[in-house]
Every structure is written in structure tokens, then in C-alpha cells.
Short mmCIF file of C-alpha atoms in Angstrom, two decimals:
data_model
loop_
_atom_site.label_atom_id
_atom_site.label_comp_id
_atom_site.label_asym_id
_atom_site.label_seq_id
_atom_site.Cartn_x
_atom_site.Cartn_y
_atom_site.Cartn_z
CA UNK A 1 -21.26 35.79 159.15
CA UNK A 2 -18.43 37.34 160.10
CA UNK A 3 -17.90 40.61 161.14
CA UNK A 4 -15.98 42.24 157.45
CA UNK A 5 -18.44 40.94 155.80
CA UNK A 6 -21.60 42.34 157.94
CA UNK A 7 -19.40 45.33 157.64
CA UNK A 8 -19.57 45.26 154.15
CA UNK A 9 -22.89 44.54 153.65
CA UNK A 10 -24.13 47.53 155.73
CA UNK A 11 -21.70 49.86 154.12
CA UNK A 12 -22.81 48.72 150.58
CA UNK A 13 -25.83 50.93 151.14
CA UNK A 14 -28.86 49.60 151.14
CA UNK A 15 -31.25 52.74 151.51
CA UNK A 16 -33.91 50.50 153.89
CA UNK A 17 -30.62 50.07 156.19
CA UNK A 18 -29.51 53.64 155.80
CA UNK A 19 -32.96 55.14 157.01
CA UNK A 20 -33.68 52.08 159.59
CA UNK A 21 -35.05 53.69 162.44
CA UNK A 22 -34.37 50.79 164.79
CA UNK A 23 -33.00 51.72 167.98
CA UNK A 24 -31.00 49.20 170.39
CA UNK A 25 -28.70 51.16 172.74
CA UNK A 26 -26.00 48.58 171.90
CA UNK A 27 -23.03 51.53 172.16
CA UNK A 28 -20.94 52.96 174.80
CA UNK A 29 -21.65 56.61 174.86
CA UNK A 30 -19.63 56.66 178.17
CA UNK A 31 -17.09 59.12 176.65
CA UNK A 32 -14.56 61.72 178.96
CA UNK A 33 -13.81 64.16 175.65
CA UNK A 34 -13.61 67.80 176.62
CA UNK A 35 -15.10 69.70 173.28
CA UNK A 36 -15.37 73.27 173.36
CA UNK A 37 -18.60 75.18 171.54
CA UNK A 38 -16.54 76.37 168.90
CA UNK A 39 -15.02 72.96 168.07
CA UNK A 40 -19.11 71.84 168.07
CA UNK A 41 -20.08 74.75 165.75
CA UNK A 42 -17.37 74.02 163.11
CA UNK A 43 -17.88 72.90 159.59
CA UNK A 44 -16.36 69.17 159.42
CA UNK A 45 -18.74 68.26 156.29
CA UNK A 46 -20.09 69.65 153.07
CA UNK A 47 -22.47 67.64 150.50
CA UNK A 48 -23.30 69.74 147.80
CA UNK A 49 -23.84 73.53 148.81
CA UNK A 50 -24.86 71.71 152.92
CA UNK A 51 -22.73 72.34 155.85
CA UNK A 52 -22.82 69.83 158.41
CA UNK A 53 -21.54 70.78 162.00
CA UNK A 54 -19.20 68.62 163.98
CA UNK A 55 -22.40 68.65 166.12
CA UNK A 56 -24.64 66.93 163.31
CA UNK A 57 -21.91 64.92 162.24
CA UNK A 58 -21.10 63.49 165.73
CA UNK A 59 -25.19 62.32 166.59
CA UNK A 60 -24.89 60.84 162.66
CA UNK A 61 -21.51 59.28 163.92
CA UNK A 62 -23.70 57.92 167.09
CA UNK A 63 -26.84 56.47 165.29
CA UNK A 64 -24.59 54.28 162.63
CA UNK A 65 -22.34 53.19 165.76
CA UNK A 66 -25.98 52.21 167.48
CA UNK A 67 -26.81 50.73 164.39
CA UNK A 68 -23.63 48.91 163.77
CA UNK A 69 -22.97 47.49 167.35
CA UNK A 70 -26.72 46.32 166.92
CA UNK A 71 -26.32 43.96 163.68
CA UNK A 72 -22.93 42.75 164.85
CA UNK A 73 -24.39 41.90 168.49
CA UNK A 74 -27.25 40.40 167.06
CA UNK A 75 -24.40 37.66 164.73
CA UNK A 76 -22.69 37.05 167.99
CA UNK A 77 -19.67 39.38 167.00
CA UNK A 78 -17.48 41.91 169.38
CA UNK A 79 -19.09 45.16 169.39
CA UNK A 80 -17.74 49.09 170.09
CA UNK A 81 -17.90 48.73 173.69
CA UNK A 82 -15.95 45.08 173.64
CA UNK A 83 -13.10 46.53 171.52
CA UNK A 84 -10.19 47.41 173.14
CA UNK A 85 -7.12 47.31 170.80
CA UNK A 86 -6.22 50.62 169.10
CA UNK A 87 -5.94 49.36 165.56
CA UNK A 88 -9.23 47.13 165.69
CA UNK A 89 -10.97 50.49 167.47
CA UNK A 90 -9.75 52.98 164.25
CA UNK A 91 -10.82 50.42 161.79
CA UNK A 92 -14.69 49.94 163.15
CA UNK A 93 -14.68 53.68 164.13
CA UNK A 94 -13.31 54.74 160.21
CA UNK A 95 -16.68 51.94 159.31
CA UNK A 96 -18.83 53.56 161.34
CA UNK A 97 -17.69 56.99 159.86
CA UNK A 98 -18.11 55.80 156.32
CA UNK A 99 -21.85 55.35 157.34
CA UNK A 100 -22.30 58.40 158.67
CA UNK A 101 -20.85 60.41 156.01
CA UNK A 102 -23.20 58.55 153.45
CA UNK A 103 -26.43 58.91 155.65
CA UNK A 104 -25.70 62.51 155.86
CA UNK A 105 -25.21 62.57 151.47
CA UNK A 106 -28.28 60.63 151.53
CA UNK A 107 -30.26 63.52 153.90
CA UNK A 108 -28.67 66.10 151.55
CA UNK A 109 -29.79 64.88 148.26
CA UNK A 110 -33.07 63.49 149.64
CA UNK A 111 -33.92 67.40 150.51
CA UNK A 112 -32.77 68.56 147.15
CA UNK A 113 -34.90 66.21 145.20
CA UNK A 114 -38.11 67.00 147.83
CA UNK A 115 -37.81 70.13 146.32
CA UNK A 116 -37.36 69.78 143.34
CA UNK A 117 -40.50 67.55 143.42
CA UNK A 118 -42.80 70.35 145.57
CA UNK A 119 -42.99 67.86 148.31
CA UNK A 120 -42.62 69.01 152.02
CA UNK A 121 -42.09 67.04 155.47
CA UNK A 122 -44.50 68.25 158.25
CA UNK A 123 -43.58 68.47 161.62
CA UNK A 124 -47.46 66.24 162.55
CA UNK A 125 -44.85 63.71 159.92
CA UNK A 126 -42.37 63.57 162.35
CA UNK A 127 -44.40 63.35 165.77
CA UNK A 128 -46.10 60.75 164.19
CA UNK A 129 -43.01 58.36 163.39
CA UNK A 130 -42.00 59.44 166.99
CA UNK A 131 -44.99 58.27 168.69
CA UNK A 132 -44.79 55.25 166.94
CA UNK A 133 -41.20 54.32 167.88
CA UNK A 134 -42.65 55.07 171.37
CA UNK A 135 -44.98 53.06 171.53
CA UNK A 136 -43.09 50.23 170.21
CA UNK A 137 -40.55 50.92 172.96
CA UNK A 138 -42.88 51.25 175.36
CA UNK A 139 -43.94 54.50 175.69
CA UNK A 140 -42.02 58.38 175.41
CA UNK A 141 -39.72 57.43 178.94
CA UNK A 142 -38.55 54.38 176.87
CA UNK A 143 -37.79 56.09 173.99
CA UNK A 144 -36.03 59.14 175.83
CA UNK A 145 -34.13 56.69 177.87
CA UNK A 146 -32.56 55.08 174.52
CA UNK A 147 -31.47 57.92 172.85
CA UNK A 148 -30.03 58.99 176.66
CA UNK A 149 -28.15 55.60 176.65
CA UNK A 150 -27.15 56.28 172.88
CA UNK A 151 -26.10 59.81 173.24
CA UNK A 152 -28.67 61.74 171.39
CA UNK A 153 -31.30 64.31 172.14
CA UNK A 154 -34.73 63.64 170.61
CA UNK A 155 -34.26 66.25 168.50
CA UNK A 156 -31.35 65.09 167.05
CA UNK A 157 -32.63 61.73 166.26
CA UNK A 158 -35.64 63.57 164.31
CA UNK A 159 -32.99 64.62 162.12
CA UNK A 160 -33.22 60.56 161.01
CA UNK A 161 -36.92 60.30 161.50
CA UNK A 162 -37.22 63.41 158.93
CA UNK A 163 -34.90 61.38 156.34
CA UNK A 164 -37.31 58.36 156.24
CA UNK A 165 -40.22 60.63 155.88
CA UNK A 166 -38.79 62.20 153.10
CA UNK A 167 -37.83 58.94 151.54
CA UNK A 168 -41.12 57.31 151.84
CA UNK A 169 -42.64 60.52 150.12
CA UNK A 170 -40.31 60.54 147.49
CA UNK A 171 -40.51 57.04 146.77
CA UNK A 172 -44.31 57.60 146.78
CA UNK A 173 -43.96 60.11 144.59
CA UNK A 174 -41.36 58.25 141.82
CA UNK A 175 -44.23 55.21 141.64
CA UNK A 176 -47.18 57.66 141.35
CA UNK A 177 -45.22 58.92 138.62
CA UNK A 178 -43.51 55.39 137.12
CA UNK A 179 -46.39 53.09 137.89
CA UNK A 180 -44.82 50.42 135.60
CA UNK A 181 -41.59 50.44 136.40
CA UNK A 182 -41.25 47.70 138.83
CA UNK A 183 -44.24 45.74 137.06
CA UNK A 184 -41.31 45.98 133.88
CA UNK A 185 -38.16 45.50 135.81
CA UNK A 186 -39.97 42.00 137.44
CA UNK A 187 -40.91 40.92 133.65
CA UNK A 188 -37.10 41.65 132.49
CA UNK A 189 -35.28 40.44 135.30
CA UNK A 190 -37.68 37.63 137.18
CA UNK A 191 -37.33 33.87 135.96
CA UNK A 192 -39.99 30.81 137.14
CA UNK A 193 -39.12 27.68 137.01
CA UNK A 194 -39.39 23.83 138.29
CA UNK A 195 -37.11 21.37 138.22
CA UNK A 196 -35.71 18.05 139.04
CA UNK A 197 -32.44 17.87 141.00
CA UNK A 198 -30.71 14.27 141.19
CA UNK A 199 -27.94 15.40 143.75
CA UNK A 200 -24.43 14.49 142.90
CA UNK A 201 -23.13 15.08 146.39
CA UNK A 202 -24.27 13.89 150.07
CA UNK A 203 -25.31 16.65 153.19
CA UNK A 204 -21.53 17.28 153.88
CA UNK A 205 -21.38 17.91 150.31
CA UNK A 206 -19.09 15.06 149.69
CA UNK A 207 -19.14 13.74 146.16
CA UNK A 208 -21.04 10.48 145.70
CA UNK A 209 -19.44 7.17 144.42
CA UNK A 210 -21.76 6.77 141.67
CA UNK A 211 -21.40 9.62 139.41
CA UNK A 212 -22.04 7.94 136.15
CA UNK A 213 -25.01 6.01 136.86
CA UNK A 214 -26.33 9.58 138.97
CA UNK A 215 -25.70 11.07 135.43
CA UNK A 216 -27.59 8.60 133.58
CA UNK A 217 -30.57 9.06 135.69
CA UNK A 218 -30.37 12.77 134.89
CA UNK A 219 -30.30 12.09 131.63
CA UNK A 220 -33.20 9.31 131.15
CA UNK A 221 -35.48 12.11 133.58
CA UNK A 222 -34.32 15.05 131.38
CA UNK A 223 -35.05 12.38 127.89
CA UNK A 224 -38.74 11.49 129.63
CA UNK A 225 -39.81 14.73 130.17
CA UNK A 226 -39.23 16.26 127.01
CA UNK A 227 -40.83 13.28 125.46
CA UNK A 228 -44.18 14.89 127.37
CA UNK A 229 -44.01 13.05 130.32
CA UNK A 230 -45.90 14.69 133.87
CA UNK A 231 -43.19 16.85 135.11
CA UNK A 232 -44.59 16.94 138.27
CA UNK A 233 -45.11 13.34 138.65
CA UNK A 234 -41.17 13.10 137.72
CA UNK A 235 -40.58 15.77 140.62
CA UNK A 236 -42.36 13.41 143.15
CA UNK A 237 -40.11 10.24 141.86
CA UNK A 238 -36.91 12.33 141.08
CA UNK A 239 -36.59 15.21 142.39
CA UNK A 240 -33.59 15.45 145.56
CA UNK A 241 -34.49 19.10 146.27
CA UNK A 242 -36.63 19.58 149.49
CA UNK A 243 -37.39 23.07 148.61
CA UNK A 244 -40.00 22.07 145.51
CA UNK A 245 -42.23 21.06 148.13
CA UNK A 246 -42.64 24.12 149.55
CA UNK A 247 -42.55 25.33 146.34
CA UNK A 248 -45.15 23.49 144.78
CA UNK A 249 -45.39 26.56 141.85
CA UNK A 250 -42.06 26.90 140.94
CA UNK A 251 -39.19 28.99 142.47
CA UNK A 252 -39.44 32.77 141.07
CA UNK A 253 -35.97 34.42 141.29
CA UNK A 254 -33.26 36.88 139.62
CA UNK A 255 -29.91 36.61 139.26
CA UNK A 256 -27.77 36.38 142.13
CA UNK A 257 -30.41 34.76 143.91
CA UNK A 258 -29.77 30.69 142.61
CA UNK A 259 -26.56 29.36 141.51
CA UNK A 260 -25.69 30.58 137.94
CA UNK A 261 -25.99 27.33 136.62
CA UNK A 262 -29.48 27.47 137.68
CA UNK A 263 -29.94 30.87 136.87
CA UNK A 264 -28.32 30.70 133.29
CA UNK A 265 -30.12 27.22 132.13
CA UNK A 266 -33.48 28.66 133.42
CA UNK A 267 -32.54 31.62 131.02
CA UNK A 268 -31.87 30.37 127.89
CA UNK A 269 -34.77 28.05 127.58
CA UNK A 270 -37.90 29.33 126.23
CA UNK A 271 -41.69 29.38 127.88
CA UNK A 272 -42.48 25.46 129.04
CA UNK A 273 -39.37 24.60 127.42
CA UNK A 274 -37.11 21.94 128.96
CA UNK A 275 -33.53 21.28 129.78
CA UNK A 276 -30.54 18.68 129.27
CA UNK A 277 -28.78 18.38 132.73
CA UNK A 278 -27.14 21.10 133.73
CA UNK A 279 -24.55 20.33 136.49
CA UNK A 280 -23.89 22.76 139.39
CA UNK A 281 -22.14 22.06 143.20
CA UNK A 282 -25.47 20.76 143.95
CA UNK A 283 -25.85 17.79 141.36
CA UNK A 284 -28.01 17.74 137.96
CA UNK A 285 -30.77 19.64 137.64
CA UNK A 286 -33.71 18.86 134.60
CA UNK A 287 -35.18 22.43 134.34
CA UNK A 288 -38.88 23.71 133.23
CA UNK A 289 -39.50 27.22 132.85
CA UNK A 290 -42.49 28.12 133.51
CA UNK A 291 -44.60 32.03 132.73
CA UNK A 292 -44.50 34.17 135.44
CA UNK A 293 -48.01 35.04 137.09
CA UNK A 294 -49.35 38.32 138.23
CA UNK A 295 -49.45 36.88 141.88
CA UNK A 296 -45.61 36.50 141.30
CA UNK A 297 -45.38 39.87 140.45
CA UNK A 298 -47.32 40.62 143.81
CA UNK A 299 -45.17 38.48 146.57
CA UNK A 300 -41.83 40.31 144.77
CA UNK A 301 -43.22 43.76 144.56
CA UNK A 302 -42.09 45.27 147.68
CA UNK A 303 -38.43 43.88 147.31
CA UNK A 304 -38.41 45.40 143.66
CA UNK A 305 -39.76 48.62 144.33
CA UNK A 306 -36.87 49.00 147.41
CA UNK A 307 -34.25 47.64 144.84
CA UNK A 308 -35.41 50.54 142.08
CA UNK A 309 -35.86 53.01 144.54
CA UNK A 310 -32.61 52.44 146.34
CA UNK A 311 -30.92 52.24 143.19
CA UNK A 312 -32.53 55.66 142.30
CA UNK A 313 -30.86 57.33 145.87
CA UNK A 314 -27.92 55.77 144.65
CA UNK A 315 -27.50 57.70 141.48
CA UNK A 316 -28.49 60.61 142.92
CA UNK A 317 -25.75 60.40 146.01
CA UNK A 318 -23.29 59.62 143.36
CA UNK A 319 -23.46 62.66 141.80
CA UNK A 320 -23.17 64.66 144.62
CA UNK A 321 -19.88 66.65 145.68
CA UNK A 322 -18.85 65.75 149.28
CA UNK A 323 -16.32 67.10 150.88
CA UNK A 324 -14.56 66.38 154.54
CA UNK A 325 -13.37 69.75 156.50
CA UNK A 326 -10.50 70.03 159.33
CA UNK A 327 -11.50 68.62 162.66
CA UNK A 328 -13.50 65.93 160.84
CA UNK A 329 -11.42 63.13 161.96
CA UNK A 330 -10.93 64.19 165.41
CA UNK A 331 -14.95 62.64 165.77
CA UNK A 332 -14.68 58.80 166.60
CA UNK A 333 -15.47 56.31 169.20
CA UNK A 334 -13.74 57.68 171.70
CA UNK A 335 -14.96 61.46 171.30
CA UNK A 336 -18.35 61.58 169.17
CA UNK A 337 -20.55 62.03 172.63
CA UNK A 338 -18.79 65.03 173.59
CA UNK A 339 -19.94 66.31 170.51
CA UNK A 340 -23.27 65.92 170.83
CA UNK A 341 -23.72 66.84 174.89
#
């Protein structure tokens, strides 16, 4: 992957990445900046009726760098402390501000709606994430010494431990009070199927020679198994696609998630119905759908319930006011430690 398009994957903000409370060192806090207390103190950000310092902003400007550096190191790519060319510098460093400036929205309108809600975050809440991030570092030293490396006090950093508290209480709270809704949003948006797939093109993805008579086949499989045929005993003597067999149930998937082709023939047919060929890049496919189980429901669960909630945050973030003050773009990769020290 390269690195615009991790960059625009973690910017797209998925709440799980926003609230990640991963911790690599991967940055270069080794910054000369001379900030005065004043130039700390000042307003750079409002959401809503919130001020955030150039303080606060900075250690938010420090995680998402951490955080950042981290997912791009870990796809092979260049990283803060590799870049050296001006232009390439401004464009991760106006990235990494982007992500800042939303985490900090998504603190703001997490605390509104914990209030709004009567729920609280209790400082035993946050010594117990900390401990835990300790001890999966290898103890407090460990810990300390990252957020050293990274350029943040533990207090600051419980800033970002106190925003995933508060969003797995509030999320908590939403299912307590919707426990249907991802039960319903799996029924509407969910698909299970099996299917036959004569491929049409080799492992380079090179068309084959024999596309008629690769049709045909397609065509006498899709013909047999409407006539009532075993569909799985025409998977074991068709079927080109490795992944049935580790999918001996059926693939259960949205949209998005197969081709469309896939998607959209799955779609239109009815319970056990079965399809004509329906090409896509891969080849033909011969399609069953098949009823979707509770234990279907129960391996996508999680992943819906993130999607819903996340989508949720999102609304809510949208509708907030935010607002950059003077002095706000003076914080980058070159001056965000001073900031914070």
C-alpha cells in the first residue's frame, strides 16, 4: 500500500483508529523550537464552546505523528524522521494535523454526549487502561520511557486514554439502549452465499484461450443445478475458487466487501435461489444464496457494532462547529515538542 493511500485510510476516520491507544515511539521528538509560555497558553482551537491550547493541540499533534509514522513504518514506507524535503515534510505534517484536529472534535463531542447521557469517566478508569498499557510494555519505566521518546507527559497521554474510556461507555450505553440495532443492520445489509467459480483468467490474471467452451461449462453447471442437482457436489467438481474450502458454509459479506458482480447477483436472487453466470474479472460464477444463521450474526457482530457506532461519532463530529485560531499553524513537525516540554 502506498503511503496516500494509508494516508487516506487513517484520515477517513475510523473511530477504533482515532482512539487506538497503541504506542510505538516511531517519531522524532528531537525538536530545537524555542516556545514561550504565552505562545503554550494560547487558544489555537475551538470545537463547539472547547478551547484547546497550543499545549493540548501540540501532544494531539504528537500522538497522530506516533501513530502515523507507526502504520507507515510498519508498510515499509518513509516515515517523519526519514523525510527531509520541505514540501514532502508540510504535506505529512498538514496529514498529521488533520488527525489531530479530528481526535480533538472527537474528545469534544464524546464529552458532550457523556453528559448528556449522565455517564462519567473515573480517574480508577483511567489508571486502569494505564496499568494495562504498562504492563503490555513491560511495566510503568517502559511506558514512561515511550511517551519520553514520543514527547508526552503521562498526563497528557491520559488525555487519549480518557477518550477511549468515554467511547467504550458510550458505545455501551447506545447498545444497552438499541439492543437490535446491529442484529437489524446485519439482516439488511449481510448476504450468504455459495457458489461455483469456473475462472476465465490464469494466476497472472491473463485471459484464457478458451473462453467459449469456459462459458459453456458455466452454463451446463449453472443449467444442472437449478435442475436440483447437489450444489455442493458441483462445488467439489467445478468450483476454481480456493476460498469455498475454507468456507465450507458459504461466504457472509456486505457490499464493498466482494466484487459487485458478486455482490449484486447474490442480491437479487431470492432464499436458495440460483443464478445464470454472472461474469466478473475473476471468471463465471453459478451463485446460491443461502439464509443467514444466528452464528453469522455472531462472527460479524463486533465489526457491525464498530461500523454503527463509528458511524454514530461521525454524525455527531459533523455537526460540530470547529474553528482554527492564530498561531495554529505555527505547530508542525518541526516545532510540536516545544509545545509540549
Amino acid at each position: 500500500m502506498n503511503k496516500a493511500k494509508i494516508i487516506k485510510r487513517i484520515a477517513a476516520g475510523a473511530l477504533a483508529a482515532l482512539t487506538a491507544l497503541t504506542l510505538t515511539a516511531c517519531g522524532d521528538s528531537q525538536q530545537t523550537a524555542s516556545v514561550s509560555e504565552e505562545q503554550k497558553q494560547a487558544v489555537v482551537l475551538t470545537v463547539n464552546d472547547k478551547d484547546f491550547t497550543a499545549t493540548q493541540y501540540a501532544a494531539a499533534f504528537l500522538y497522530n505523528q506516533n501513530r502515523l509514522d507507526s502504520m507507515l513504518s510498519g508498510y515499509g514506507q518513509q516515515t517523519s524522521k526519514d523525510i527531509t524535503d520541505a514540501d514532502d515534510r508540510k504535506v505529512y505534517s498538514d496529514n498529521i494535523a488533520q488527525l489531530a484536529e479530528k481526535q480533538l472534535a472527537y474528545l469534544t463531542v464524546c464529552e458532550e454526549q457523556m453528559q448528556a447521557a449522565g455517564l462519567t469517566v473515573e480517574d480508577s478508569d483511567i489508571e486502569q487502561q494505564l496499568k494495562e498499557q504498562a504492563e503490555m510494555m513491560g511495566g510503568d519505566a517502559a511506558l514512561d520511557s515511550y511517551l519520553k521518546e514520543m514527547g508526552l507527559t503521562r498526563e497528557q497521554y491520559s488525555d487519549f486514554v480518557r477518550l477511549s474510556v468515554m467511547v467504550s461507555k458510550l458505545r455501551e450505553n447506545y447498545f444497552a439502549q438499541n439492543p437490535d440495532a446491529a442484529r437489524k443492520a446485519f439482516d439488511e445489509q449481510y448476504l450468504r452465499c455459495k457458489h461455483v467459480l469456473i475462472k476465465t483468467v490464469d494466476d497472472n490474471n491473463a485471459p484464457l484461450d478458451n473462453q467459449d467452451e469456459l462459458k459453456a461449462k458455466a452454463e451446463d453447471v449453472a443449467k444442472r443445478a437449478k435442475a436440483g442437482e447437489d450444489f455442493d457436489t458441483l462445488i467439489a467438481n467445478y468450483n476454481d475458487d480456493p476460498g469455498m474450502e475454507s468456507n465450507p458454509d458459504g461466504y457472509v459479506f456486505t457490499e464493498g466487501e466482494m466484487v459487485d458482480e458478486f455482490y449484486q447477483g447474490t442480491k437479487a436472487l431470492a432464499i436458495d435461489g440460483i443464478s445464470e453466470p454472472i461474469q466478473s474479472t475473476y471468471g463465471w460464477h453459478i451463485i446460491k444464496r443461502l439464509p443467514l444463521r444466528d452464528e453469522d450474526f455472531e462472527s460479524k457482530k463486533s465489526t457491525i457494532e464498530e461500523s454503527l457506532f463509528s458511524d454514530l461519532v461521525d454524525t455527531w463530529q459533523e455537526s460540530a462547529t470547529i474553528e482554527g485560531k492564530d498561531g495554529i499553524n505555527e505547530i508542525n513537525l518541526d516545532t510540536a515538542a516545544a509545545y509540549v516540554q
